[in-house]
């Protein structure tokens, strides 16, 4: 049976391993960590459970698809429920807005809270849908780097309507032209952070992102986000994928123009097909040192990273739900600090994720598990000890002002994750959460393809390659790359 090697067991590595197995390859996954899942991992401390990375789950059908490939019922492995409340937003002037899953309800609530007419929101939501439908089939579901993609009727039709995509304005400009209430502009600007970009730079096409939440919904997996990768790992083992943990791949070997295997800490391993789920930057710089580097792609601006405090909180907050945002008063300044100054704002937007709202077992009685995150620049060698300590103070002050509490007295357990640790734990260049940022209208075209013309039999999947970062897109990267791979 032909052999396939997958370097890395992030969500895209797991999905690629499963899809290759379905194509009848003998598949081995090499993982430098002791556990599968990469950024989708979890830990327990002081009787609190925390998901390490992602907290927002959309498009669960892409996970289900992997179970269905093997004629399994996904619900036997992995359960999730749709959220009624998508997110709670708080501003310092006391405004509180709760986004509900139903778009009719959203329109009604928004018209009551903000200076906006229902028709203006309806128009915005319809526009988001149209943008998504015009582009998803080309930009998300196919390789952008194969001529076939451009020779279909669907692509031709979309090209004719490219003027509708708002590629020449940035998201903030587009939102300002849609709404006069600065709070509503800020709410819709926030969607730029879903791929680690700045609303003041990313093109207006990103206004399609709310459509994914409002139309397809947001979900919470039973057992936490970690159960996504845990269940895929379980399935992979069941269908015969081999996993080698604590085994770092040090090079991808090739014979002229063809990948022939990898070297790991335990020596050479032959393969007919090699997949890299490692971030594309270190893949070239560490595993493919003798290959010509795709400089333009590797120099692309990276997405934002994150600073996270995992707090065990000795109190209950009925005004909060699973996803909560406390907005900065100085949103533009916050993004300038992140992307230009490579630093942190004194008034950050604070995201609080509390999974014990969904599953009380995640925290002791009377307590909550708070995942408190602010967007951060990548790791450029800043003094992180200093940045983390001042950010902690600023986050506490923000929470105290908005929720009217003395947060520092309620924290009974603490762990911290910064961009350096994200980089070290997952090999993501500069600790980027989503690979390259989408801070330019050309970003999608410069992102690395799921293959390389330099080496046959070498493929790429994961958040740093086409179509981009985030769980749904990582799963699509595995689908696109395996569709390009011949059957065994
Ligand atoms: P990764 O998760 O990056 O894993 C790569 C794996 O490869 C790692 O396990 C690593 O150890 C292994 N590896 C690397 N090099 C080697 C080597 N040489 N040899 C062997 N193994 C190697 N997405 C969402 O959809 N929703 C969210 O709410 C969300 N929030 C996020 C919050 C945070 C804090 C973070 C960090 C990310 C978030 N994301 C979110 C993004 C999402 O987590 C990622 O896009 C996705 O998980 C990346 O998966 P991946 O397959 O690219 O691999």
XYZ file of N, CA, C and O and ligand atoms in Angstrom, residues 6-14 30-33 35-40 52-58 194 225 244 247-250 277-279 282 286-287 305-306 308 310 323 351 371 373 417 422 424-428 431-435 461-464 468-474 477, ligand 1:
337
model
N 2.124 12.627 7.194
C 1.605 13.959 7.502
C 2.470 14.528 8.626
O 2.626 13.887 9.671
N 3.010 15.719 8.397
C 3.842 16.371 9.420
C 2.937 17.296 10.228
O 2.526 18.343 9.758
N 2.600 16.885 11.440
C 1.764 17.726 12.303
C 0.345 17.190 12.423
O -0.241 16.706 11.452
N -0.178 17.259 13.652
C -1.541 16.753 13.897
C -2.473 17.867 14.341
O -3.317 17.681 15.205
N -2.306 19.073 13.736
C -3.312 20.126 13.924
C -4.608 19.654 13.278
O -4.650 18.569 12.679
N -5.653 20.462 13.378
C -6.939 19.995 12.845
C -6.847 19.670 11.348
O -7.433 18.671 10.883
N -6.044 20.444 10.601
C -5.918 20.164 9.163
C -5.094 18.890 8.946
O -5.381 18.118 8.022
N -4.101 18.661 9.785
C -3.291 17.436 9.669
C -4.149 16.211 9.935
O -4.054 15.197 9.226
N -5.007 16.303 10.950
C -5.899 15.173 11.263
C -6.866 14.926 10.111
O -7.097 13.781 9.698
N 3.328 12.425 12.045
C 4.420 12.738 12.979
C 4.076 14.032 13.704
O 3.753 15.031 13.062
N 4.160 14.002 15.016
C 3.768 15.165 15.816
C 4.845 15.432 16.862
O 5.205 14.536 17.622
N 5.349 16.669 16.887
C 6.421 16.943 17.862
C 5.897 17.046 19.293
O 6.631 16.776 20.244
N 4.623 17.404 19.455
C 4.062 17.430 20.813
C 3.706 16.014 21.266
O 3.688 15.076 20.465
N 0.767 15.293 22.200
C -0.686 15.183 22.051
C -1.099 15.636 20.639
O -0.376 16.407 20.003
N -2.276 15.170 20.170
C -2.762 15.649 18.874
C -3.556 16.952 19.021
O -3.959 17.305 20.122
N -3.775 17.643 17.903
C -4.699 18.790 17.918
C -4.059 20.144 17.726
O -4.744 21.101 17.417
N -2.745 20.272 17.949
C -2.079 21.576 17.789
C -2.750 22.634 18.635
O -2.877 22.497 19.855
N -3.245 23.676 17.992
C -3.849 24.803 18.723
C -5.160 24.392 19.403
O -5.608 25.047 20.335
N -5.778 23.331 18.922
C -7.030 22.852 19.528
C -6.725 21.810 20.590
O -6.826 20.600 20.350
N -7.420 25.550 25.145
C -6.216 26.384 25.024
C -6.407 27.495 23.988
O -6.033 28.638 24.225
N -6.975 27.148 22.819
C -6.993 28.114 21.709
C -8.394 28.495 21.265
O -9.077 29.257 21.958
N -8.849 27.947 20.121
C -10.128 28.394 19.557
C -11.290 28.247 20.521
O -11.328 27.308 21.326
N -12.242 29.160 20.408
C -13.425 29.093 21.266
C -14.698 29.219 20.459
O -15.770 28.887 20.932
N -14.599 29.715 19.224
C -15.797 29.905 18.412
C -15.852 28.810 17.351
O -14.913 28.647 16.567
N -16.964 28.087 17.323
C -17.107 26.948 16.412
C -18.225 27.245 15.416
O -19.378 27.414 15.797
N -17.839 27.345 14.136
C -18.820 27.557 13.073
C -18.648 26.449 12.034
O -17.629 25.755 12.025
N -11.620 37.818 12.975
C -11.886 36.388 12.794
C -10.820 35.727 11.921
O -10.725 34.507 11.892
N -14.208 22.737 23.025
C -13.640 22.778 21.667
C -12.679 21.618 21.432
O -12.541 21.095 20.331
N 2.764 9.133 15.559
C 4.049 9.087 16.284
C 4.248 10.434 16.969
O 4.589 11.429 16.338
N 7.790 13.211 18.156
C 8.747 12.930 17.082
C 8.714 14.069 16.065
O 7.847 14.138 15.188
N 9.687 14.942 16.220
C 9.732 16.135 15.374
C 10.325 15.796 14.006
O 11.352 15.111 13.936
N 9.716 16.296 12.969
C 10.268 16.118 11.620
C 11.313 17.207 11.411
O 11.066 18.386 11.675
N 12.502 16.801 10.930
C 13.594 17.777 10.788
C 13.847 18.144 9.329
O 14.450 19.169 9.040
N 1.625 19.937 7.582
C 0.627 20.709 8.350
C 1.367 21.692 9.258
O 0.781 22.414 10.035
N 2.700 21.713 9.105
C 3.499 22.705 9.841
C 3.277 24.054 9.133
O 3.068 24.090 7.920
N 3.334 25.131 9.865
C 3.252 26.464 9.279
C 4.199 26.522 8.076
O 5.321 26.014 8.126
N 8.135 28.009 8.599
C 9.174 27.058 9.043
C 9.267 25.805 8.168
O 10.321 25.173 8.132
N 12.954 25.333 7.695
C 13.552 24.259 8.498
C 13.523 22.902 7.795
O 14.447 22.115 7.922
N 12.437 22.606 7.077
C 12.307 21.255 6.506
C 12.732 21.186 5.041
O 13.018 20.107 4.535
N -1.623 37.817 16.803
C -1.495 36.709 17.748
C -2.432 37.027 18.919
O -3.372 37.808 18.765
N -2.192 36.425 20.066
C -3.103 36.658 21.201
C -2.351 36.573 22.517
O -1.319 35.901 22.622
N -3.495 35.487 26.314
C -4.652 34.875 26.982
C -4.349 34.635 28.458
O -3.289 34.098 28.802
N -5.985 32.494 31.510
C -6.966 31.471 31.858
C -7.188 31.620 33.361
O -6.295 31.275 34.151
N -19.736 33.680 24.916
C -18.853 34.645 24.231
C -19.216 36.066 24.648
O -20.386 36.462 24.516
N -11.934 39.936 25.241
C -12.862 38.838 24.918
C -12.869 37.864 26.097
O -11.804 37.445 26.566
N -11.677 32.396 30.051
C -10.608 32.474 29.047
C -10.640 33.924 28.588
O -11.599 34.353 27.949
N -9.038 36.921 26.569
C -8.068 37.107 25.472
C -8.093 38.522 24.914
O -9.164 39.118 24.783
N -0.934 32.503 28.366
C -0.389 32.126 27.048
C -0.059 33.405 26.295
O -0.905 34.299 26.196
N 2.713 30.446 21.997
C 1.952 29.910 20.850
C 2.938 29.465 19.766
O 2.825 28.382 19.198
N 6.106 28.606 20.155
C 6.875 27.431 20.605
C 6.043 26.154 20.589
O 6.533 25.090 20.230
N 4.774 26.267 20.985
C 3.948 25.054 21.105
C 3.472 24.510 19.768
O 3.153 23.325 19.663
N 3.351 25.391 18.751
C 2.732 24.913 17.498
C 3.575 25.207 16.262
O 3.149 24.911 15.146
N 4.755 25.826 16.450
C 5.634 26.222 15.327
C 5.005 27.255 14.411
O 5.415 27.391 13.263
N 3.995 27.973 14.896
C 3.401 29.019 14.051
C 4.328 30.225 14.040
O 4.597 30.798 15.102
N 3.920 33.268 16.121
C 2.764 33.012 16.998
C 1.451 33.454 16.377
O 0.450 33.645 17.084
N 1.450 33.601 15.027
C 0.214 34.042 14.343
C -0.892 33.011 14.559
O -0.644 31.811 14.485
N -2.109 33.500 14.796
C -3.227 32.570 15.004
C -3.736 32.007 13.686
O -4.245 30.896 13.636
N -3.616 32.800 12.606
C -4.276 32.427 11.346
C -3.324 32.475 10.151
O -3.749 32.780 9.041
N -2.043 32.233 10.338
C -1.110 32.299 9.206
C -0.913 33.739 8.778
O -0.622 34.612 9.601
N -1.274 21.728 4.069
C -2.602 21.994 4.625
C -2.425 22.743 5.949
O -1.355 22.692 6.555
N -3.477 23.434 6.367
C -3.410 24.162 7.646
C -3.630 25.640 7.468
O -3.787 26.151 6.349
N -3.640 26.336 8.595
C -4.032 27.733 8.626
C -3.111 28.703 7.911
O -3.502 29.844 7.677
N -1.895 28.280 7.557
C -0.980 29.232 6.907
C -1.014 29.106 5.393
O -0.277 29.798 4.699
N -6.819 29.488 4.206
C -6.534 30.389 5.330
C -6.781 29.741 6.677
O -7.020 28.533 6.764
N -6.718 30.580 7.722
C -6.795 30.055 9.089
C -8.204 29.999 9.646
O -9.161 30.472 9.030
N -8.316 29.389 10.826
C -9.622 29.160 11.451
C -10.039 27.730 11.147
O -9.648 27.163 10.113
N -10.843 27.169 12.040
C -11.175 25.742 11.931
C -11.821 25.381 10.579
O -11.352 24.462 9.898
N -12.878 26.099 10.143
C -13.511 25.683 8.881
C -12.545 25.720 7.696
O -12.521 24.810 6.877
N -11.735 26.796 7.627
C -10.838 26.909 6.476
C -9.714 25.874 6.538
O -9.272 25.351 5.508
N -9.251 25.565 7.738
C -8.225 24.510 7.866
C -8.783 23.185 7.361
O -8.096 22.417 6.674
N -8.781 23.249 3.735
C -7.425 23.098 3.154
C -7.087 21.622 3.001
O -6.463 21.208 2.022
P -1.900 23.828 14.214
O -2.970 23.795 15.202
O -1.069 25.033 14.075
O -0.973 22.574 14.507
C 0.199 22.277 13.802
C 0.768 21.031 14.438
O 1.938 20.640 13.737
C 1.176 21.238 15.902
O 0.630 20.216 16.682
C 2.686 21.168 15.865
O 3.251 20.647 17.051
C 2.920 20.235 14.690
N 4.230 20.412 14.070
C 4.739 21.576 13.591
N 5.971 21.354 13.087
C 6.235 20.031 13.252
C 7.354 19.211 12.920
N 8.439 19.695 12.313
N 7.282 17.889 13.232
C 6.174 17.364 13.839
N 5.104 18.108 14.187
C 5.135 19.429 13.887
N -10.123 29.389 14.922
C -11.485 29.318 14.910
O -12.061 28.741 13.970
N -12.222 29.854 15.933
C -11.635 30.493 16.981
O -12.318 30.945 17.907
C -10.229 30.597 17.011
N -9.603 31.208 18.040
C -8.264 31.028 18.210
C -7.674 31.436 19.405
C -6.343 31.159 19.651
C -5.717 31.590 20.940
C -5.580 30.463 18.683
C -4.145 30.108 18.953
C -6.142 30.120 17.467
C -7.491 30.385 17.220
N -8.120 29.996 16.027
C -9.489 29.985 15.952
C -7.344 29.520 14.874
C -7.277 28.008 14.805
O -6.906 27.517 16.053
C -6.236 27.585 13.795
O -6.490 28.204 12.530
C -6.192 26.087 13.578
O -6.375 25.375 14.760
C -4.832 25.758 12.973
O -4.767 24.394 12.683
P -3.618 23.804 11.802
O -4.120 22.535 11.220
O -3.074 24.819 10.864
O -2.445 23.378 12.793
